[in-house]
Coordinates of C-alpha atoms in Angstrom, one line a residue:
Chain C
E1 CA -1.7 9.5 17.1
A2 CA 1.6 7.8 16.5
G3 CA 1.9 6.1 13.2
V4 CA 2.8 2.5 12.2
A5 CA 6.4 1.8 13.3
Q6 CA 8.6 -0.6 11.3
S7 CA 12.2 -1.8 11.7
P8 CA 14.8 -2.1 10.4
R9 CA 14.4 0.4 7.6
Y10 CA 17.1 -1.2 5.5
K11 CA 18.6 -4.7 5.4
I12 CA 21.1 -6.3 3.0
I13 CA 21.7 -10.0 3.2
E14 CA 23.1 -12.8 1.1
K15 CA 20.8 -15.3 -0.5
R16 CA 19.9 -18.3 1.7
Q17 CA 20.3 -16.2 4.8
S18 CA 17.4 -15.3 7.1
V19 CA 15.9 -11.9 8.0
A20 CA 13.1 -10.7 10.3
F21 CA 11.1 -7.5 10.1
W22 CA 9.1 -6.0 13.0
C23 CA 5.9 -3.9 13.0
N24 CA 4.1 -2.0 15.7
P25 CA 0.7 -0.9 14.5
I26 CA -1.3 2.2 15.6
S27 CA -2.6 1.8 19.1
G28 CA -6.1 0.2 19.1
H29 CA -5.9 -1.0 15.5
A30 CA -7.0 -4.6 15.5
T31 CA -6.2 -5.4 11.9
L32 CA -2.6 -5.7 10.7
Y33 CA -1.4 -6.3 7.2
W34 CA 2.0 -7.1 5.6
Y35 CA 2.5 -6.1 2.0
Q36 CA 5.4 -6.7 -0.4
Q37 CA 6.3 -4.0 -2.9
I38 CA 8.7 -5.0 -5.7
L39 CA 10.4 -2.1 -7.5
G40 CA 8.1 -0.5 -10.0
Q41 CA 5.0 -2.3 -8.9
G42 CA 2.1 -1.7 -6.5
P43 CA 2.1 -3.3 -3.1
K44 CA 0.8 -6.9 -2.9
L45 CA -0.8 -8.4 0.2
L46 CA 1.1 -11.2 1.9
I47 CA -0.9 -11.7 5.1
Q48 CA -3.7 -10.2 7.1
F49 CA -4.3 -10.5 10.9
Q50 CA -7.3 -9.7 13.0
N51 CA -6.0 -9.4 16.5
N52 CA -3.7 -12.4 16.8
G53 CA -5.5 -14.6 14.3
V54 CA -4.8 -15.0 10.6
V55 CA -7.6 -13.8 8.3
D56 CA -5.8 -14.4 5.0
D57 CA -2.4 -15.8 4.1
S58 CA -3.2 -17.2 0.7
Q59 CA -0.5 -15.1 -1.0
L60 CA 2.3 -15.8 1.5
P61 CA 5.0 -18.1 0.2
K62 CA 4.8 -20.4 3.2
D63 CA 7.9 -22.5 2.2
R64 CA 10.1 -19.5 3.2
F65 CA 7.9 -16.8 4.7
S66 CA 6.3 -16.8 8.1
A67 CA 4.5 -14.2 10.2
E68 CA 3.1 -14.0 13.7
R69 CA 1.2 -11.6 15.9
L70 CA 1.3 -13.4 19.2
K71 CA -0.3 -10.9 21.5
G72 CA -2.5 -9.1 19.0
V73 CA -0.2 -6.0 18.8
D74 CA 3.3 -6.2 17.4
S75 CA 4.0 -8.5 14.4
T76 CA 7.1 -10.1 12.9
L77 CA 7.6 -11.2 9.3
K78 CA 10.4 -13.7 8.7
I79 CA 12.1 -14.9 5.5
Q80 CA 14.2 -18.1 5.6
P81 CA 16.0 -18.8 3.4
A82 CA 16.0 -15.6 1.3
K83 CA 16.0 -15.7 -2.5
L84 CA 17.1 -12.9 -4.9
E85 CA 13.5 -12.3 -5.9
D86 CA 12.6 -11.4 -2.3
S87 CA 14.4 -8.1 -2.8
A88 CA 11.5 -5.6 -2.1
V89 CA 10.1 -3.2 0.4
Y90 CA 8.0 -4.9 3.1
L91 CA 5.2 -2.6 4.2
C92 CA 3.1 -3.0 7.3
A93 CA -0.3 -1.4 7.6
S94 CA -3.0 -1.4 10.2
S95 CA -6.6 -0.4 10.4
R96 CA -9.1 0.1 13.3
Q97 CA -11.8 -2.3 12.3
L98 CA -12.6 -5.1 10.0
S99 CA -15.8 -3.5 8.8
G100 CA -17.3 -0.3 7.4
A101 CA -14.8 2.5 6.7
N102 CA -11.7 0.3 6.9
V103 CA -9.0 2.9 6.3
L104 CA -5.5 1.5 6.1
T105 CA -2.4 3.4 7.4
F106 CA 1.0 2.3 6.3
G107 CA 4.4 2.4 7.9
A108 CA 7.6 3.6 6.2
G109 CA 8.6 0.1 5.1
S110 CA 11.6 -2.1 5.4
R111 CA 13.7 -2.3 2.3
L112 CA 15.4 -5.7 1.7
T113 CA 18.2 -6.3 -0.7
V114 CA 19.2 -9.9 -1.3
L115 CA 22.6 -10.4 -2.9
Chain V
G1 CA -9.7 -11.2 -8.2
I2 CA -10.5 -7.6 -8.8
Q3 CA -8.5 -5.7 -11.5
V4 CA -7.3 -2.1 -10.9
E5 CA -6.0 -0.1 -13.8
Q6 CA -4.4 3.3 -13.5
S7 CA -3.7 5.8 -16.2
P8 CA -1.5 7.3 -17.3
P9 CA 1.5 5.3 -16.1
D10 CA 3.8 8.3 -16.3
L11 CA 3.1 12.0 -16.3
I12 CA 5.5 14.9 -16.5
L13 CA 4.1 18.4 -15.5
Q14 CA 5.5 21.9 -15.4
E15 CA 5.1 23.4 -12.0
G16 CA 1.7 25.1 -11.7
A17 CA -0.1 22.9 -14.1
N18 CA -3.2 20.8 -13.4
S19 CA -3.6 17.1 -13.9
T20 CA -6.1 14.3 -13.7
L21 CA -5.2 10.7 -12.7
R22 CA -7.7 7.9 -13.4
C23 CA -8.4 4.6 -11.7
N24 CA -10.7 2.0 -13.2
F25 CA -11.7 -1.1 -11.3
S26 CA -13.5 -4.3 -12.5
D27 CA -16.0 -4.9 -9.8
S28 CA -18.0 -3.2 -7.0
V29 CA -16.0 -1.9 -4.1
N30 CA -16.6 -0.9 -0.5
N31 CA -13.3 0.9 0.0
L32 CA -11.2 3.0 -2.3
Q33 CA -8.1 4.8 -1.2
W34 CA -5.7 7.1 -3.0
F35 CA -2.1 7.1 -1.8
H36 CA 1.0 9.2 -2.6
Q37 CA 4.2 7.3 -2.3
N38 CA 7.0 9.9 -1.8
P39 CA 10.6 9.4 -3.0
W40 CA 11.5 7.8 0.3
G41 CA 8.9 5.1 -0.2
Q42 CA 6.3 6.2 2.4
L43 CA 2.7 5.6 1.4
I44 CA 0.6 8.6 2.5
N45 CA -3.1 8.2 2.5
L46 CA -4.7 11.0 0.5
F47 CA -8.4 10.1 0.4
Y48 CA -10.7 7.4 1.6
I49 CA -13.4 7.7 -1.1
P50 CA -15.6 4.7 -2.0
S51 CA -18.1 7.1 -3.6
G52 CA -18.7 10.8 -4.0
T53 CA -16.3 13.7 -4.0
K54 CA -13.8 15.1 -1.5
Q55 CA -11.4 17.9 -1.5
N56 CA -8.2 18.6 0.5
G57 CA -6.4 21.8 -0.5
R58 CA -5.1 21.5 -4.0
L59 CA -6.2 17.8 -4.3
S60 CA -9.6 16.5 -4.9
A61 CA -11.0 13.1 -5.8
T62 CA -14.2 11.8 -7.2
T63 CA -15.4 8.2 -7.3
V64 CA -18.3 7.1 -9.5
A65 CA -18.9 3.6 -8.0
T66 CA -21.7 2.7 -10.5
E67 CA -19.3 3.3 -13.4
R68 CA -16.3 1.8 -11.6
Y69 CA -13.8 4.6 -11.8
S70 CA -12.2 7.2 -9.6
L71 CA -10.4 10.4 -10.5
L72 CA -7.7 12.3 -8.6
Y73 CA -7.3 15.9 -9.5
I74 CA -4.1 17.8 -8.7
S75 CA -4.3 21.6 -9.2
S76 CA -1.4 24.1 -9.3
S77 CA 1.1 21.3 -9.0
Q78 CA 4.3 21.7 -7.0
T79 CA 7.6 19.8 -7.1
T80 CA 6.7 18.2 -3.8
D81 CA 3.8 16.5 -5.6
S82 CA 6.3 14.3 -7.4
G83 CA 6.1 10.6 -6.6
V84 CA 3.9 7.7 -7.4
Y85 CA 0.1 7.9 -6.9
F86 CA -1.6 4.6 -6.2
C87 CA -5.3 3.7 -6.2
A88 CA -6.3 0.8 -4.0
V89 CA -9.6 -0.9 -3.7
D90 CA -11.4 -3.4 -1.5
H91 CA -13.7 -5.7 -3.4
S92 CA -17.0 -5.6 -1.5
G93 CA -18.1 -9.0 -2.8
A94 CA -15.1 -10.7 -1.2
G95 CA -15.7 -9.1 2.2
S96 CA -12.0 -9.4 2.8
Y97 CA -11.2 -5.8 3.9
Q98 CA -8.0 -5.9 2.0
L99 CA -6.7 -3.4 -0.5
T100 CA -5.7 -4.4 -4.0
F101 CA -3.4 -1.9 -5.6
G102 CA -3.0 -0.6 -9.1
K103 CA 0.4 -0.2 -10.7
G104 CA 0.4 3.5 -10.0
T105 CA 1.0 6.7 -11.9
K106 CA 4.5 8.2 -11.6
L107 CA 4.2 12.0 -11.5
S108 CA 7.2 14.2 -12.1
V109 CA 6.7 17.9 -11.5
I110 CA 9.5 20.0 -13.0
P111 CA 10.3 23.6 -12.0

């Protein structure tokens, strides 16, 4: 099966600019996650979707981050305005079901540098 | 929230050596995955192992859920094994079906 697709792979922006990342999960996977990985740390969950509904966005900085999954498939994560501390890799993951053996598969990530 | 501690933080091995990576977690889990993050940043799922033992080639993993730890064994290491190994758990009590990651073990295999 095709993996989780993400774009762009790399993005460099100035602080206070905006940026958007796109994710296409594995076909048939109902659950989609966005994680943020700062250099030298483990990934941290930002938001979790089940189909097109938000399950958990408690760790999403909502003053500048937003995410949507309008048709329950693709998702977009937006940052506006960006801060220096947003420099990180943004990882998208998907899983087939929200129960039982919930195995997450990750995309290659989108690396953001904020100058 | 659940705490995930991995050890050692850094490990340097000579090619061909064996190693054991450890993951301790602070509460019961219903999902535990081991990942390898390669130098290009891709997280590759190695094992889904909330309990028991699994083997895949030179890699094997054991989770003792009652004692809240998991071990990843790498035998006959190769330079391509270099990277960061992450343990990630889903806290069963929360029912969230999310993974909380440890800080990782950075493995360097030298020829």
